[in-house]
CSV table of C-alpha atoms in Angstrom, one decimal:
chain,number,residue,atom,x,y,z
A,1440,MET,CA,81.8,196.1,12.2
A,1441,ALA,CA,83.0,193.7,14.2
A,1442,TYR,CA,86.6,194.0,15.0
A,1443,VAL,CA,88.9,191.0,16.2
A,1444,SER,CA,90.8,191.0,19.3
A,1445,VAL,CA,93.9,188.3,20.0
A,1446,PRO,CA,93.3,185.3,21.9
A,1447,ASN,CA,95.6,184.7,25.0
A,1448,THR,CA,96.1,181.2,24.2
A,1449,TYR,CA,99.7,180.7,23.0
A,1450,ARG,CA,101.8,179.1,25.1
A,1451,HIS,CA,104.3,182.1,24.2
A,1452,TYR,CA,102.2,185.4,24.2
A,1453,GLY,CA,102.7,188.9,25.7
A,1454,VAL,CA,106.0,191.3,25.5
A,1455,VAL,CA,109.3,190.9,25.7
A,1456,GLU,CA,111.8,193.1,27.1
A,1457,GLY,CA,115.3,192.8,24.6
A,1458,ASP,CA,115.3,189.8,22.8
A,1459,ILE,CA,113.4,186.2,22.0
A,1460,GLY,CA,115.1,183.4,23.5
A,1461,PRO,CA,116.8,180.3,21.8
A,1462,ASP,CA,114.1,178.1,22.2
A,1463,ILE,CA,111.9,180.6,19.8
A,1464,VAL,CA,114.2,180.7,17.2
A,1465,ASP,CA,114.7,176.9,17.4
A,1466,PHE,CA,110.5,176.7,17.0
A,1467,ALA,CA,110.7,179.1,14.0
A,1468,HIS,CA,112.7,176.4,12.4
A,1469,ARG,CA,110.5,173.5,13.3
A,1470,VAL,CA,107.6,175.4,11.8
A,1471,GLY,CA,109.4,177.3,9.1
A,1472,ILE,CA,107.6,180.3,8.7
A,1473,THR,CA,107.3,183.6,10.8
A,1474,ALA,CA,105.1,186.7,10.5
A,1475,CYS,CA,106.7,189.8,11.2
A,1476,ASP,CA,105.6,193.5,11.6
A,1477,ILE,CA,107.1,196.4,13.6
A,1478,GLU,CA,106.1,199.5,15.2
A,1479,THR,CA,108.6,202.8,15.0
A,1480,THR,CA,108.6,206.3,16.7
A,1481,GLY,CA,108.1,208.0,13.0
A,1482,LEU,CA,108.6,207.1,9.3
A,1483,THR,CA,112.4,207.9,9.1
A,1484,PRO,CA,115.0,205.0,9.3
A,1485,GLY,CA,117.8,206.4,11.2
A,1486,ILE,CA,116.5,209.0,12.8
A,1487,ASP,CA,113.1,207.5,14.2
A,1488,ARG,CA,113.2,204.7,16.3
A,1489,LEU,CA,112.3,200.7,16.0
A,1490,ALA,CA,110.1,200.3,19.1
A,1491,THR,CA,108.8,197.0,19.0
A,1492,PHE,CA,109.1,193.9,16.5
A,1493,GLN,CA,106.4,191.6,16.4
A,1494,LEU,CA,106.5,187.7,15.5
A,1495,PHE,CA,103.7,185.6,15.2
A,1496,MET,CA,104.7,181.8,14.7
A,1497,PRO,CA,101.0,179.3,14.3
A,1498,ASN,CA,99.6,178.1,17.3
A,1499,ASP,CA,102.3,179.0,19.5
A,1500,VAL,CA,103.8,182.3,19.3
A,1501,ALA,CA,102.5,186.0,19.8
A,1502,LEU,CA,104.9,188.2,20.9
A,1503,VAL,CA,105.7,192.2,20.9
A,1504,VAL,CA,109.3,192.4,21.4
A,1505,ARG,CA,110.6,196.0,22.6
A,1506,PRO,CA,114.6,195.8,21.6
A,1507,GLY,CA,116.7,197.4,24.2
A,1508,SER,CA,120.2,199.4,23.6
A,1509,HIS,CA,122.0,196.2,22.2
A,1510,PRO,CA,121.3,194.2,19.3
A,1511,PRO,CA,119.0,191.6,19.7
A,1512,THR,CA,121.4,188.8,18.8
A,1513,ASN,CA,118.4,185.5,18.5
A,1514,LEU,CA,116.1,187.9,16.8
A,1515,ILE,CA,118.8,189.0,14.4
A,1516,LYS,CA,119.6,185.1,13.9
A,1517,LEU,CA,116.0,184.3,13.0
A,1518,LEU,CA,116.0,186.9,10.6
A,1519,GLN,CA,119.2,186.2,9.0
A,1520,SER,CA,118.1,182.3,8.7
A,1521,PRO,CA,117.2,181.2,5.2
A,1522,GLY,CA,115.5,178.3,6.7
A,1523,VAL,CA,112.9,180.2,8.2
A,1524,THR,CA,110.1,182.1,5.9
A,1525,LYS,CA,109.6,185.5,7.1
A,1526,VAL,CA,106.5,187.1,6.2
A,1527,PHE,CA,105.6,190.9,6.2
A,1528,HIS,CA,103.0,192.9,5.1
A,1529,HIS,CA,105.1,196.2,3.4
A,1530,ALA,CA,108.5,194.3,4.2
A,1531,THR,CA,110.4,197.6,2.4
A,1532,PHE,CA,109.6,199.7,5.1
A,1533,ASP,CA,110.0,197.2,8.2
A,1534,LEU,CA,113.3,196.2,6.6
A,1535,THR,CA,114.5,199.3,5.6
A,1536,PHE,CA,114.7,200.1,9.8
A,1537,THR,CA,116.0,196.7,10.8
A,1538,PHE,CA,118.8,197.7,8.4
A,1539,ALA,CA,119.2,201.2,9.4
A,1540,THR,CA,119.1,199.8,13.5
A,1541,TRP,CA,121.2,196.5,13.4
A,1542,ARG,CA,122.5,196.7,9.9
A,1543,VAL,CA,121.1,193.5,9.6
A,1544,LEU,CA,119.8,191.9,5.7
A,1545,ALA,CA,116.7,189.6,6.5
A,1546,ALA,CA,116.9,186.1,4.5
A,1547,SER,CA,113.8,184.3,2.8
A,1548,VAL,CA,111.3,187.1,3.0
A,1549,PHE,CA,107.8,187.1,1.5
A,1550,CYS,CA,105.9,190.6,1.4
A,1551,THR,CA,102.0,190.2,1.3
A,1552,LYS,CA,101.7,193.8,0.2
A,1553,ILE,CA,104.3,193.0,-2.9
A,1554,ALA,CA,102.2,189.8,-3.6
A,1555,SER,CA,99.0,191.8,-3.9
A,1556,LYS,CA,100.9,193.9,-6.3
A,1557,VAL,CA,102.0,191.2,-8.7
A,1558,LEU,CA,98.3,190.2,-8.6
A,1559,GLU,CA,96.5,192.8,-9.1
A,1560,PRO,CA,98.4,196.1,-10.7
A,1561,HIS,CA,95.6,198.1,-11.5
A,1562,ARG,CA,94.5,198.0,-7.4
A,1563,THR,CA,94.7,201.2,-5.6
A,1564,ASP,CA,94.6,200.1,-2.0
A,1565,HIS,CA,96.9,197.2,-0.9
A,1566,SER,CA,96.9,197.4,2.7
A,1567,LEU,CA,96.5,194.9,5.1
A,1568,LYS,CA,93.3,196.0,6.4
A,1569,THR,CA,91.9,195.8,2.8
A,1570,LEU,CA,93.4,192.2,1.9
A,1571,LEU,CA,92.1,190.9,5.4
A,1572,ALA,CA,88.6,192.3,4.4
A,1573,LYS,CA,88.7,190.5,1.3
A,1574,TYR,CA,90.0,187.3,1.6
A,1575,PHE,CA,88.5,186.3,5.4
A,1576,GLY,CA,86.1,189.0,6.0
A,1577,VAL,CA,88.4,190.1,9.1
A,1578,HIS,CA,88.4,193.9,10.2
A,1579,ILE,CA,91.1,195.1,12.1
A,1580,SER,CA,91.5,198.3,13.9
A,1581,LYS,CA,94.3,200.9,13.1
A,1582,ALA,CA,93.4,203.2,16.0
A,1583,GLN,CA,96.5,202.4,18.1
A,1584,ARG,CA,98.7,203.2,15.1
A,1585,VAL,CA,99.6,206.3,16.0
A,1586,SER,CA,99.9,205.7,19.6
A,1587,ASP,CA,103.1,206.0,21.9
A,1588,TRP,CA,105.1,203.0,21.1
A,1589,SER,CA,108.2,203.8,23.3
A,1590,ALA,CA,105.7,204.1,26.5
A,1591,PRO,CA,107.4,202.8,29.3
A,1592,VAL,CA,104.1,200.3,29.1
A,1593,LEU,CA,102.5,199.1,26.5
A,1594,SER,CA,98.8,199.0,26.7
A,1595,ARG,CA,96.5,195.9,26.2
A,1596,GLU,CA,95.2,197.5,23.1
A,1597,GLN,CA,98.5,198.5,21.8
A,1598,VAL,CA,99.5,194.7,22.5
A,1599,GLU,CA,96.4,193.6,20.9
A,1600,TYR,CA,96.7,195.7,17.5
A,1601,ALA,CA,100.6,195.2,17.3
A,1602,LEU,CA,99.7,191.1,17.4
A,1603,ASN,CA,96.6,191.5,14.8
A,1604,ASP,CA,98.8,192.9,12.0
A,1605,VAL,CA,101.0,189.4,12.0
A,1606,ILE,CA,98.4,186.9,13.1
A,1607,TYR,CA,96.6,186.4,9.8
A,1608,LEU,CA,99.7,186.7,7.7
A,1609,PRO,CA,101.0,183.2,7.2
A,1610,SER,CA,96.7,182.4,6.3
A,1611,LEU,CA,97.3,185.6,3.6
A,1612,ILE,CA,100.4,183.8,2.3
A,1613,GLY,CA,98.9,180.8,1.4
A,1614,ARG,CA,96.0,182.2,-0.4
A,1615,LEU,CA,98.5,184.8,-2.3
A,1616,SER,CA,100.7,182.3,-2.9
A,1617,SER,CA,97.9,180.2,-4.7
A,1618,GLU,CA,96.6,182.7,-6.6
A,1619,LEU,CA,100.2,183.9,-8.0
A,1620,VAL,CA,100.8,180.3,-9.1
A,1621,GLN,CA,97.2,180.3,-10.6
A,1622,GLN,CA,97.9,183.1,-12.7
A,1623,GLY,CA,101.4,182.1,-13.5
A,1624,ARG,CA,103.4,185.1,-11.4
A,1625,TRP,CA,104.8,183.0,-8.7
A,1626,ASN,CA,108.3,183.6,-10.4
A,1627,LEU,CA,107.3,187.2,-10.6
A,1628,ALA,CA,106.7,187.5,-7.1
A,1629,LEU,CA,109.7,185.5,-6.3
A,1630,SER,CA,112.0,187.6,-7.6
A,1631,SER,CA,111.0,190.8,-6.1
A,1632,PHE,CA,111.3,189.2,-2.9
A,1633,GLN,CA,114.7,188.1,-3.4
A,1634,TYR,CA,115.3,191.9,-4.3
A,1635,LEU,CA,114.3,193.1,-1.1
A,1636,PRO,CA,117.6,193.4,1.0
A,1637,THR,CA,119.2,194.8,-2.2
A,1638,ARG,CA,116.5,197.5,-2.2
A,1639,VAL,CA,116.9,198.1,1.4
A,1640,ALA,CA,120.2,199.0,1.4
A,1641,LEU,CA,120.3,201.0,-1.5
A,1642,ASP,CA,117.3,203.0,0.3
A,1643,VAL,CA,119.6,203.1,3.6
A,1644,LEU,CA,122.5,204.5,1.3
A,1645,GLY,CA,120.5,206.8,-0.2
A,1646,SER,CA,120.5,205.6,-3.9
A,1647,GLY,CA,116.8,204.5,-3.7
A,1648,ASP,CA,115.4,203.3,-7.0
A,1649,VAL,CA,118.6,202.9,-9.4
A,1650,PHE,CA,116.5,202.0,-12.4
A,1651,LYS,CA,115.1,205.1,-13.0
A,1652,TYR,CA,116.5,207.7,-15.7
């Protein structure tokens, strides 16, 4: 089984400390789409720390942002912009951390995991690894998932792992969107995406699924 590695061929590539520049935000508005992911020190928002925020914009930007003690103003501006579609896999987890950390609710979000669940409700595995293998024959390694993301310096393997989780999301959104339209389920998925900010705020508040009995 062959595992992919991220080629260092992008104009903006690598690790960024603190925040992205305004030029990255401007480019995101020009291309209209940004793939996003995070790495954390654990699974509990408000207790564990958001360690990295990955960004990918087709053919130009592949960055691992390591936010500091101050909120990353430009990254937050990008998250809140309705003019840029932000593509996540398992957006609920990622956005709960960004809200717990910066009190930011993202706008214009597409979640590939939610899209897969709407398309195939009886499938039990909607992981990114499974979806990439299904649609593109791509196999990504998850060996670095539990590595130390708070380390002073990230290893090359960590950077490649982090970016592998975002570089395929723009292509995946195309495949999933097409199938959602073909099956007449696009509006159902869209409504689910639009509910995400509310669900995130409820989770952080502690209310969770307010529709349960």
